Amino acid sequence: MFSQPDRDDYTDRKGENTVTEPAAESSTERLFDAVIVGAGFSGMYQLHRLRALGLSVRVLEQGGDIGGTWYWNRYPGARCDIPTIEYSFSFDKTLEQSWDWHELMAGQPEILDYANHFAERFDLRRDIDFDTEVTAAAFDENRADWRITTADGAVTRARYLIMATGCLSVPHWADIPGRDEFAGPVFHTGLWPAAGVDHRSQRVGIIGAGSSAVQAIPVIAETAAQVLSFQRTPVYSMPANNHPLDDAFRADIKARYDSIRAAQRASMAGFVLYGVQGKVQDMGAANILDLSVEERRARLDAEGLASLRRYPDVAVDLTANETACDLFREEIASLVEDPDTASALMPRGYPLGCKRQVVDTNYYETFNRPHVEAIDLRAEPIERITATGIRTSRADYEFDQLIFATGFDAMTGALTRVDIRGRGNRALREHWEAGPRSYLGLQAHGFPNLFTVTGPGSPSVLSNMLVSIEQHCDWITDCIAAMRDNGHALIEPERAAEDAWVEHVNAVAQGTVLTAPSCNSWYLGANIPGKTRLFMPYIGGVGAYREKCAAVVANGYEGFRFA
Ligand code: FAD
Ligand code: N01
């Protein structure tokens, strides 16, 4: 346990803090060294690491059990879109060797099984409060700790507050007129009932065309009587080429896991074995604009749609990108038999690769089935949701079940919906009014001892998240251990370090298709009406970012100040 700091610890920040008399401690308040919010992979791993330091730790989780993303997103077809052998923890060799993945890109049930196995192996549940939503957290300058309030009104105090609240954990319900008028059952892919939903003999209307819808539609179409897919922005989806794994494959991976993990940590995106199509990546140096029409077509035929993203100029040059997009649309026209349906599914007006890549199993082919229809909202916008379905400018569509596959308030949503107050009672929402600000995506100036796991300003959602989660939780753990060893009570970034990092994060994203004005991705916050448009994750790559974080530590936690 740490000792409480002196009030004098704060006197070096004149004008930035208001030191008042310590509040009387309520007898009902619980005290811990650290509180972690969220029991997904981040919160669970952080708990395991901090426990090992000998800290008293409590995890507060609004859901009914562990798993985070994989607890909430149980919609049909939900699965990983990168090889799960790489989307797994690397810190424990026995865990690594004892777990057998059955598919290249495991489905939600198998990933949730893995999360449960992890929780049981390390006996994590005994330190987790479920059904416990954190609504507010205020830094108490007198006590140098965080006062954390949950929805039931209970207060928990902790020296360290670690927000492991997830980047894609706040479902976004599209604000469509009449949203509450539909008379039948309504679902969100990110809040799917654990008991499942029976689509047999049902007419299903589904709004959205991102990863969730692309995964769900082919599976729902297997049993539903009809599927009506309402698409405002069709995606550039590529085949996942998922397949079962056999013993020989698993044995080979297990034998060389160490080198695979090392390569993952040093890589750009945290996964190294396969490209998005399940083939060994050939990053080919040729630009698409340097090839003839025949050469482009030949490469597409040989390597599939993923080849379009491997041309270097496609990532940075909008003319090159549009050339790739034309080829993409040609491919859709060849996959989808009905020309009107093909046209409804064709992405237009935004660059390939500016959004999170979507991969699928039989997505375009599913629209060749007679009971599956794509409604092109670019041609007939939704006017309202009615008691029986959706009215567009052209027609009334009737169905029995309505699904919102409309995404998330990504990266910042889970943090800004909690009333977080730092020094001087300053709200994080206010600090982030013009977009999220942090140093290394780990901490914000004015919010001592508050850490974010895979927060904005870190590689986070641009990477294999398990690699980034391990790196962040390890960094936070090492930092807390170093503070204990050196008798420090508080850490927070210097304002100048935060400014410089925010500028760097913005600078490296410029000049890529990710920040093109025609791109409205959730990376930019553009999917949420009124949200500040700013590229939130760090595009520099997990390897370079890891080195930067290590260098900061090696230089005596450069850019941070301790008290
Ligand atoms: P989460 O799993 O989101 O967990 C956060 C937890 O915090 C949640 O349980 C939530 O209930 C809880 N919480 C939030 N706010 C509060 C609060 N105020 N009070 C209490 N509890 C709170 N990433 C990849 O790298 N590869 C993939 O293939 C991949 N597939 C994905 C598929 C889907 C459908 C989705 C939605 C995301 C996917 N991701 C993928 C991203 C995924 O979110 C991460 O990989 C990872 O699971 C995040 O773990 P986490 O613990 O950081 O966050
Ligand atoms: O959400 P999205 P998602 N009217 O934001 C539409 C991860 N993930 O849940 O672009 C009509 O991508 C919206 O249209 P538009 C992954 O990181 C991974 O699918 O706003 N439509 C869009 O089509 C992913 O990127 C996997 O015009 C409206 C859709 O809803 C992230 O989670 C699987 C609308 C939302 O797409 C989010 O994916 C699932 C409106 N008013 C998720 N409002 C894997 O495969 C919104 N839309 C690993």
XYZ file of C-alpha atoms and ligand atoms in Angstrom:
664
model
C 0.000 0.000 0.000
C 1.160 3.530 -0.647
C 1.263 6.210 1.999
C -0.805 9.342 1.457
C 1.165 12.329 0.125
C 1.556 15.588 1.970
C -0.558 18.543 0.944
C 2.788 20.184 0.176
C 3.081 17.807 -2.717
C 0.726 20.104 -4.568
C 2.157 23.485 -3.775
C 4.513 23.478 -6.772
C 1.601 24.052 -9.124
C 0.539 27.537 -8.179
C -2.580 28.734 -9.878
C -3.439 25.293 -11.188
C -4.898 23.768 -8.091
C -7.310 24.627 -5.371
C -6.297 23.064 -2.103
C -9.215 22.845 0.274
C -9.676 21.108 3.589
C -9.832 17.329 3.258
C -13.381 16.066 2.966
C -14.576 13.848 5.759
C -14.207 10.263 4.723
C -17.471 8.420 4.556
C -17.501 5.100 6.344
C -19.141 3.539 3.297
C -16.340 4.503 0.953
C -14.099 1.682 -0.156
C -10.379 2.297 -0.533
C -8.012 0.650 -2.991
C -4.594 1.392 -4.365
C -5.960 1.143 -7.878
C -9.355 1.061 -9.521
C -9.633 -0.237 -13.054
C -12.774 0.549 -15.014
C -13.731 -2.184 -17.463
C -13.257 -5.952 -17.492
C -12.409 -6.575 -21.127
C -8.975 -7.862 -22.082
C -7.423 -4.544 -20.948
C -8.985 -4.465 -17.514
C -8.351 -8.144 -16.865
C -4.695 -8.011 -17.835
C -4.154 -4.767 -15.918
C -5.684 -6.391 -12.838
C -3.358 -9.357 -13.145
C -0.292 -7.126 -13.481
C -1.132 -4.744 -10.623
C -2.017 -7.570 -8.282
C 1.452 -8.964 -8.851
C 2.862 -5.661 -7.574
C 1.067 -6.287 -4.309
C -1.468 -3.505 -4.813
C -5.054 -3.700 -3.669
C -7.047 -3.473 -6.895
C -10.726 -3.395 -7.785
C -12.225 -3.633 -11.252
C -15.591 -1.975 -11.839
C -17.487 -3.336 -14.837
C -20.932 -2.256 -15.996
C -21.600 -5.580 -17.716
C -22.647 -8.824 -16.066
C -19.354 -10.649 -16.695
C -15.867 -10.373 -18.142
C -15.034 -10.121 -21.854
C -15.823 -6.536 -22.877
C -16.234 -6.435 -26.659
C -16.718 -10.194 -26.760
C -19.312 -10.101 -23.979
C -21.415 -7.433 -25.691
C -21.037 -8.173 -29.416
C -22.741 -11.554 -29.753
C -24.520 -10.851 -33.014
C -24.570 -13.664 -35.590
C -21.240 -13.855 -37.411
C -19.254 -11.759 -34.888
C -15.614 -12.699 -35.097
C -12.053 -11.482 -35.168
C -10.781 -10.090 -38.460
C -7.119 -10.855 -37.835
C -5.546 -14.251 -37.054
C -6.544 -15.067 -33.498
C -3.275 -16.906 -32.871
C -1.857 -13.379 -32.883
C -4.882 -11.794 -31.161
C -3.992 -13.450 -27.856
C -1.836 -12.761 -24.815
C 1.888 -13.350 -25.081
C 3.017 -12.721 -21.497
C 2.397 -16.208 -20.155
C 4.046 -19.073 -21.999
C 1.879 -21.731 -20.379
C -1.286 -19.893 -21.369
C 0.064 -19.506 -24.884
C 0.957 -23.180 -25.218
C -2.166 -24.552 -23.563
C -4.744 -22.746 -25.695
C -5.797 -24.175 -29.062
C -7.480 -21.831 -31.547
C -9.787 -23.697 -33.907
C -10.175 -21.150 -36.681
C -7.756 -18.687 -38.245
C -10.100 -15.849 -37.259
C -12.029 -17.170 -34.296
C -15.676 -16.347 -33.726
C -17.062 -14.462 -30.740
C -17.956 -17.621 -28.734
C -14.404 -18.963 -28.973
C -12.853 -15.594 -28.068
C -15.196 -15.286 -25.091
C -14.173 -18.827 -24.069
C -10.553 -17.669 -24.203
C -11.397 -14.625 -22.053
C -13.109 -16.926 -19.533
C -10.147 -19.287 -19.545
C -7.872 -16.307 -18.886
C -10.078 -15.056 -16.031
C -10.223 -18.494 -14.425
C -6.566 -19.281 -14.858
C -5.615 -16.119 -12.952
C -8.627 -16.150 -10.626
C -9.617 -12.650 -11.709
C -13.336 -12.531 -10.913
C -12.824 -12.255 -7.161
C -11.568 -8.682 -7.661
C -14.232 -7.556 -10.119
C -17.559 -5.882 -9.339
C -20.022 -6.596 -12.136
C -23.148 -4.598 -12.981
C -21.266 -1.586 -11.670
C -21.197 1.438 -13.955
C -18.786 4.245 -13.178
C -20.556 7.562 -13.710
C -18.070 10.049 -12.251
C -14.498 10.293 -11.040
C -13.007 13.348 -9.370
C -9.408 13.916 -8.403
C -9.251 14.892 -4.736
C -6.342 17.297 -4.454
C -6.157 17.086 -0.683
C -5.948 13.354 -0.493
C -4.205 12.876 -3.821
C -6.599 10.167 -4.841
C -9.575 9.612 -7.098
C -13.121 9.614 -5.804
C -15.036 7.272 -8.072
C -18.824 7.226 -8.111
C -20.899 4.405 -9.520
C -24.479 4.431 -10.779
C -25.760 3.033 -7.482
C -24.296 6.074 -5.682
C -21.481 4.141 -4.018
C -18.071 5.775 -3.730
C -14.742 4.028 -4.178
C -11.412 5.759 -3.692
C -8.115 4.871 -5.267
C -4.677 6.371 -5.735
C -4.612 5.209 -9.351
C -7.514 5.227 -11.776
C -7.084 3.189 -14.932
C -9.705 3.561 -17.606
C -9.784 0.262 -19.480
C -13.142 1.239 -20.874
C -12.582 0.200 -24.489
C -12.462 2.080 -27.774
C -15.583 0.487 -29.228
C -17.754 0.036 -26.171
C -20.358 2.806 -26.435
C -22.940 1.770 -29.029
C -24.183 4.535 -31.298
C -27.898 4.463 -32.028
C -28.431 6.438 -35.187
C -30.688 9.365 -34.472
C -33.365 8.601 -37.041
C -36.859 10.135 -36.682
C -39.323 7.660 -35.211
C -36.550 5.548 -33.702
C -38.724 4.470 -30.797
C -41.821 3.808 -32.867
C -40.975 0.405 -34.286
C -43.432 -2.051 -32.769
C -41.285 -5.182 -33.084
C -38.040 -6.108 -31.311
C -35.102 -3.734 -31.799
C -31.432 -4.747 -31.389
C -28.008 -3.145 -31.586
C -25.150 -5.384 -32.724
C -23.015 -3.998 -29.886
C -25.618 -4.910 -27.241
C -26.728 -8.295 -28.501
C -28.808 -10.456 -26.119
C -26.777 -13.287 -24.602
C -29.650 -15.691 -25.239
C -29.445 -14.972 -28.958
C -32.193 -13.922 -31.353
C -34.281 -16.279 -33.420
C -34.486 -14.996 -37.001
C -36.350 -17.999 -38.390
C -39.357 -16.967 -40.496
C -38.644 -13.347 -39.626
C -38.278 -10.386 -41.951
C -35.221 -8.519 -40.717
C -34.353 -4.882 -41.394
C -30.731 -3.948 -40.675
C -29.315 -0.407 -40.772
C -25.579 0.026 -41.405
C -22.876 -1.339 -43.659
C -19.760 -1.476 -41.477
C -17.918 -4.545 -40.171
C -20.784 -5.575 -37.882
C -23.431 -5.549 -40.612
C -21.084 -7.209 -43.109
C -20.464 -10.057 -40.678
C -24.081 -10.362 -39.567
C -25.970 -10.212 -42.879
C -24.734 -13.495 -44.430
C -25.377 -15.419 -41.206
C -28.803 -13.900 -40.527
C -29.733 -14.616 -44.153
C -29.200 -18.325 -43.464
C -32.384 -18.503 -41.389
C -34.385 -15.308 -41.909
C -37.343 -15.174 -44.284
C -36.133 -11.850 -45.646
C -33.199 -9.495 -45.042
C -33.461 -5.811 -45.943
C -30.068 -4.114 -45.698
C -30.270 -0.316 -45.468
C -26.962 1.098 -46.710
C -25.970 4.755 -46.639
C -22.228 4.218 -47.148
C -21.410 0.825 -48.692
C -17.988 -0.544 -47.783
C -14.933 -1.843 -49.591
C -15.101 -5.345 -48.126
C -12.523 -8.016 -48.858
C -12.734 -11.796 -48.378
C -11.484 -12.901 -44.956
C -10.378 -16.325 -46.250
C -11.032 -17.711 -42.808
C -10.550 -21.442 -42.307
C -10.275 -24.081 -39.580
C -6.822 -24.754 -38.120
C -5.379 -28.231 -37.751
C -2.980 -29.735 -35.220
C 0.038 -29.462 -37.511
C -0.551 -25.757 -38.034
C -0.995 -25.095 -34.319
C 2.108 -27.119 -33.437
C 4.164 -25.131 -35.940
C 2.967 -21.806 -34.505
C 3.532 -22.914 -30.915
C 7.065 -23.995 -31.710
C 7.969 -20.536 -32.978
C 5.675 -18.344 -30.916
C 8.579 -16.397 -29.401
C 9.811 -15.108 -32.726
C 6.269 -14.401 -33.908
C 5.580 -12.329 -30.783
C 8.839 -10.427 -31.163
C 7.948 -9.612 -34.763
C 4.436 -8.528 -33.760
C 5.788 -6.105 -31.155
C 8.172 -4.530 -33.638
C 5.646 -4.370 -36.473
C 3.420 -1.636 -37.834
C 0.041 -3.109 -36.915
C 0.798 -5.848 -34.403
C 0.159 -8.824 -36.628
C 2.651 -10.376 -38.987
C 1.647 -13.799 -40.212
C -1.093 -13.003 -42.693
C -2.474 -10.215 -44.797
C -6.158 -9.429 -44.739
C -6.808 -12.251 -47.184
C -5.047 -14.864 -45.138
C -2.056 -14.974 -47.463
C 1.511 -14.065 -46.686
C 1.740 -10.338 -47.295
C 3.508 -9.209 -50.402
C 3.805 -5.467 -50.035
C 4.858 -5.103 -53.722
C 6.716 -1.877 -54.422
C 4.950 -0.954 -57.684
C 2.522 1.941 -57.751
C -0.859 1.324 -59.312
C -0.455 4.335 -61.592
C 2.764 2.860 -62.997
C 0.984 -0.264 -64.229
C -1.038 -0.717 -67.391
C -4.739 -1.532 -67.177
C -3.905 -5.138 -68.068
C -1.215 -5.398 -65.403
C -3.552 -4.056 -62.702
C -6.226 -6.535 -63.719
C -3.722 -9.398 -63.789
C -2.554 -8.595 -60.287
C -6.126 -8.333 -59.026
C -6.969 -11.699 -60.564
C -3.855 -13.302 -59.079
C -3.860 -11.771 -55.597
C -7.481 -10.797 -55.012
C -8.998 -7.551 -53.759
C -6.383 -7.149 -51.019
C -3.818 -6.385 -53.741
C -5.534 -3.032 -54.245
C -4.417 -1.890 -50.804
C -0.832 -3.008 -51.316
C 0.037 -0.352 -53.890
C 1.995 2.332 -52.044
C 0.391 5.205 -53.971
C -3.134 4.017 -53.118
C -2.481 4.946 -49.472
C -1.442 8.526 -50.189
C -2.557 9.653 -53.649
C -6.271 10.164 -54.237
C -5.984 9.677 -58.012
C -4.238 6.354 -57.519
C -6.800 5.484 -54.883
C -9.712 6.196 -57.221
C -8.109 3.911 -59.806
C -8.155 1.145 -57.198
C -11.748 2.022 -56.293
C -12.805 1.650 -59.945
C -11.320 -1.840 -59.979
C -13.072 -2.595 -56.710
C -16.429 -1.601 -58.182
C -15.743 -3.746 -61.266
C -15.205 -6.654 -58.919
C -18.511 -6.047 -57.147
C -20.244 -5.932 -60.534
C -18.835 -9.369 -61.307
C -19.764 -10.830 -57.898
C -23.333 -9.495 -57.667
C -25.684 -10.693 -60.398
C -28.363 -7.986 -60.339
C -26.906 -4.685 -61.658
C -29.110 -2.505 -59.434
C -28.114 -4.473 -56.349
C -24.457 -4.303 -57.379
C -24.768 -0.548 -57.800
C -26.377 -0.209 -54.349
C -23.401 -2.075 -52.845
C -20.732 -0.023 -54.609
C -18.774 2.384 -52.418
C -18.349 5.790 -54.008
C -17.003 9.180 -53.060
C -14.497 8.172 -50.397
C -11.072 6.513 -50.570
C -10.319 2.831 -50.199
C -8.413 2.283 -46.945
C -9.568 5.426 -45.164
C -11.788 3.417 -42.832
C -11.058 0.316 -40.829
C -10.734 -2.465 -43.419
C -13.781 -4.698 -43.493
C -13.315 -8.381 -44.278
C -16.127 -10.818 -44.916
C -17.304 -14.318 -45.595
C -19.788 -14.492 -48.506
C -20.955 -10.906 -48.084
C -21.414 -9.857 -51.707
C -22.549 -13.364 -52.699
C -25.333 -13.211 -50.085
C -26.994 -10.425 -52.086
C -27.518 -12.931 -54.921
C -30.009 -14.756 -52.723
C -33.615 -13.904 -53.618
C -34.638 -12.987 -50.066
C -31.764 -10.507 -49.476
C -32.102 -6.932 -50.677
C -29.818 -3.883 -50.501
C -31.611 -0.556 -50.177
C -29.426 2.290 -51.438
C -30.012 5.150 -49.016
C -27.979 7.464 -51.260
C -30.825 7.195 -53.770
C -33.688 6.955 -51.275
C -32.784 8.384 -47.847
C -34.567 7.161 -44.738
C -37.405 9.492 -43.803
C -38.404 7.765 -40.599
C -38.789 4.560 -38.715
C -42.430 3.536 -38.486
C -44.293 0.995 -36.359
C -43.919 -1.588 -39.124
C -40.548 -0.779 -40.675
C -38.656 1.998 -42.459
C -40.010 4.669 -44.763
C -37.565 5.977 -47.330
C -38.173 8.766 -49.834
C -39.241 6.037 -52.275
C -41.097 3.315 -50.369
C -42.332 1.805 -47.109
C -40.344 -1.323 -46.162
C -41.982 -3.655 -43.677
C -40.224 -6.157 -41.450
C -40.516 -7.922 -38.088
C -37.128 -7.264 -36.443
C -35.001 -4.104 -36.610
C -31.224 -4.222 -36.127
C -28.990 -1.191 -35.660
C -25.499 -2.031 -36.922
C -24.699 1.648 -36.591
C -21.381 1.494 -34.767
C -19.906 3.194 -31.740
C -18.912 6.534 -30.253
C -15.352 5.350 -30.723
C -12.224 5.996 -28.682
C -13.466 8.921 -26.608
C -17.103 7.948 -25.971
C -16.479 5.696 -22.979
C -14.247 8.331 -21.385
C -16.317 11.469 -21.961
C -19.579 9.908 -20.861
C -18.058 9.550 -17.384
C -17.881 12.902 -15.581
C -14.107 12.888 -15.043
C -12.731 15.882 -13.152
C -9.041 16.551 -12.719
C -7.111 19.236 -10.906
C -9.082 22.433 -10.374
C -12.283 20.462 -11.010
C -11.544 20.672 -14.735
C -13.651 18.256 -16.755
C -11.982 15.869 -19.178
C -14.815 16.723 -21.568
C -13.677 20.343 -21.442
C -10.011 19.416 -21.842
C -10.991 17.402 -24.907
C -13.485 19.872 -26.358
C -11.400 20.344 -29.517
C -10.592 16.640 -29.693
C -8.764 14.266 -27.360
C -5.468 15.492 -25.916
C -2.981 13.205 -24.242
C 0.685 12.411 -23.911
C 1.391 9.066 -25.599
C -2.285 8.187 -25.338
C -1.570 7.283 -21.727
C -2.264 10.372 -19.650
C -3.728 13.877 -19.959
C -2.291 17.010 -18.399
C -4.246 18.023 -15.311
C -5.415 14.494 -14.555
C -2.775 13.004 -12.235
C -2.612 9.237 -11.873
C -5.363 8.754 -14.458
C -4.277 6.326 -17.163
C -6.049 5.276 -20.338
C -5.408 1.874 -21.898
C -5.202 2.090 -25.719
C -6.418 5.659 -25.443
C -6.582 8.220 -28.256
C -3.075 9.223 -29.279
C -1.791 5.624 -29.167
C -1.766 3.005 -31.994
C -4.808 1.398 -30.384
C -7.501 0.651 -32.972
C -5.017 0.824 -35.849
C -3.328 -2.247 -34.403
C -3.921 -5.757 -33.198
C -5.421 -4.606 -29.926
C -4.027 -7.421 -27.796
C -0.493 -6.329 -28.646
C -1.301 -2.719 -27.759
C -3.187 -3.697 -24.604
C -0.240 -5.717 -23.288
C 2.183 -2.901 -24.047
C 0.044 -0.228 -22.349
C -0.739 -2.294 -19.254
C 2.928 -3.260 -18.923
C 3.978 0.389 -19.229
C 1.436 1.497 -16.611
C 2.484 -1.304 -14.255
C 6.173 -0.472 -14.610
C 5.399 3.197 -14.073
C 3.502 2.536 -10.850
C 6.291 0.239 -9.636
C 8.869 2.943 -10.381
C 6.782 5.513 -8.516
C 6.634 3.241 -5.505
C 10.370 2.604 -5.628
C 11.092 6.322 -5.840
C 8.530 7.470 -3.303
C 6.402 9.378 -5.820
C 2.704 9.765 -5.194
C 1.586 11.359 -8.432
C 2.409 11.415 -12.111
C 1.034 13.557 -14.893
C 2.332 14.824 -18.226
C 3.749 18.294 -18.697
C 1.533 20.532 -20.774
C 4.333 21.028 -23.314
C 4.828 17.267 -23.717
C 1.109 16.810 -24.295
C 1.029 19.651 -26.853
C 3.985 18.196 -28.735
C 2.501 14.698 -28.794
C -0.902 15.926 -30.013
C 0.856 17.838 -32.774
C 2.933 14.779 -33.715
C -0.121 12.482 -33.809
C -1.866 14.937 -36.150
C 1.197 15.520 -38.302
C 1.895 11.859 -39.087
C -1.718 11.253 -40.116
C -1.700 14.114 -42.627
C -1.084 13.289 -46.266
C -2.631 9.832 -46.003
C -6.058 8.818 -47.248
C -7.085 8.374 -43.607
C -7.506 12.126 -43.216
C -8.846 12.892 -46.706
C -11.700 15.427 -46.525
C -13.965 12.913 -48.295
C -13.396 10.326 -45.561
C -15.934 10.193 -42.756
C -14.564 7.476 -40.528
C -15.018 6.862 -36.841
C -11.222 7.285 -36.548
C -12.021 10.957 -37.207
C -15.076 11.002 -34.968
C -17.075 11.751 -38.123
C -19.737 9.121 -37.417
C -21.076 10.997 -34.392
C -23.050 14.172 -35.105
C -21.371 17.158 -33.426
C -18.143 15.348 -32.508
C -14.947 17.251 -33.257
C -13.293 15.980 -36.420
C -9.779 14.908 -35.502
C -7.779 11.792 -36.353
C -7.625 10.091 -32.954
C -5.302 7.057 -33.077
C -1.520 7.231 -33.596
C -0.551 6.030 -37.055
C 3.185 5.687 -36.404
C 2.965 1.929 -35.810
C 3.180 -0.229 -32.698
C 6.919 -0.896 -33.063
C 7.915 2.760 -33.320
C 5.440 3.708 -30.605
C 6.789 1.042 -28.237
C 10.297 2.392 -28.775
C 9.090 5.922 -28.061
C 7.424 4.830 -24.803
C 10.573 2.941 -23.767
C 12.766 5.944 -24.578
C 10.571 8.182 -22.437
C 11.162 5.838 -19.493
C 14.883 5.523 -20.210
C 15.091 9.329 -20.098
C 13.625 9.464 -16.621
C 9.983 9.604 -17.713
C 10.691 12.509 -19.999
C 7.653 14.751 -20.393
C 6.054 13.556 -17.163
C 6.344 15.171 -13.781
C 6.114 13.445 -10.441
C 5.036 14.692 -7.062
P -13.530 -3.593 -24.218
O -13.458 -5.000 -24.612
O -14.426 -2.691 -24.978
O -13.919 -3.570 -22.677
C -14.205 -2.378 -22.029
C -15.137 -2.705 -20.896
O -15.319 -1.517 -20.125
C -16.518 -3.138 -21.346
O -16.836 -4.373 -20.787
C -17.443 -2.050 -20.834
O -18.682 -2.553 -20.408
C -16.642 -1.482 -19.679
N -16.977 -0.098 -19.392
C -16.931 0.950 -20.244
N -17.308 2.078 -19.607
C -17.602 1.727 -18.336
C -18.064 2.443 -17.197
N -18.293 3.758 -17.252
N -18.253 1.760 -16.058
C -18.011 0.428 -15.971
N -17.601 -0.307 -17.042
C -17.391 0.343 -18.194
N -9.627 -5.635 -32.300
C -8.634 -6.313 -32.907
O -7.467 -6.018 -32.665
N -8.917 -7.328 -33.753
C -10.180 -7.704 -34.041
O -10.386 -8.602 -34.832
C -11.247 -7.004 -33.405
N -12.526 -7.340 -33.634
C -13.526 -6.607 -33.061
C -14.849 -6.971 -33.323
C -15.882 -6.227 -32.795
C -17.288 -6.637 -33.043
C -15.591 -5.074 -32.036
C -16.699 -4.210 -31.495
C -14.289 -4.729 -31.761
C -13.248 -5.508 -32.249
N -11.921 -5.217 -31.971
C -10.915 -5.943 -32.548
C -11.589 -4.172 -31.006
C -11.807 -4.696 -29.567
O -12.592 -3.750 -28.936
C -10.459 -4.923 -28.887
O -9.741 -5.894 -29.591
C -10.494 -5.393 -27.433
O -11.415 -6.405 -27.211
C -10.707 -4.233 -26.501
O -10.556 -4.657 -25.183
P -10.693 -3.604 -24.003
O -10.675 -4.364 -22.744
O -9.700 -2.528 -24.184
O -12.096 -2.914 -24.247
O -19.794 0.311 -37.138
P -19.348 1.309 -38.328
P -19.532 -1.245 -36.965
N -28.568 6.132 -41.241
O -19.232 2.645 -37.700
C -24.320 3.392 -40.631
C -14.946 -3.014 -35.088
N -15.560 -4.236 -35.537
O -20.187 -1.683 -35.717
O -20.988 5.639 -42.785
C -28.060 5.136 -41.981
O -18.209 0.789 -39.070
C -23.011 3.944 -41.139
O -23.213 4.655 -42.331
P -22.414 6.062 -42.565
C -14.160 -2.450 -36.255
O -13.079 -1.744 -35.759
C -14.756 -5.212 -36.001
O -19.890 -1.964 -38.202
O -22.581 6.866 -41.301
N -26.918 4.493 -41.681
C -22.211 2.662 -41.284
O -22.533 2.011 -42.484
C -15.192 -1.576 -36.886
O -14.666 -0.604 -37.750
C -15.287 -6.349 -36.504
O -23.076 6.658 -43.724
C -26.261 4.882 -40.592
C -22.728 1.820 -40.108
O -23.965 2.396 -39.690
C -15.886 -0.995 -35.690
O -15.944 -2.071 -34.761
C -16.658 -6.523 -36.524
C -26.737 5.913 -39.767
C -21.795 1.854 -38.928
O -20.585 1.254 -39.304
C -17.267 -0.459 -35.944
O -17.966 -1.343 -36.812
C -17.463 -5.524 -36.050
C -27.938 6.545 -40.144
N -28.446 7.554 -39.436
C -16.910 -4.374 -35.560
N -25.856 6.069 -38.750
C -14.399 -7.376 -37.045
O -14.612 -7.905 -38.090
C -24.880 5.162 -38.938
N -25.126 4.448 -40.040
C -13.190 -7.679 -36.296
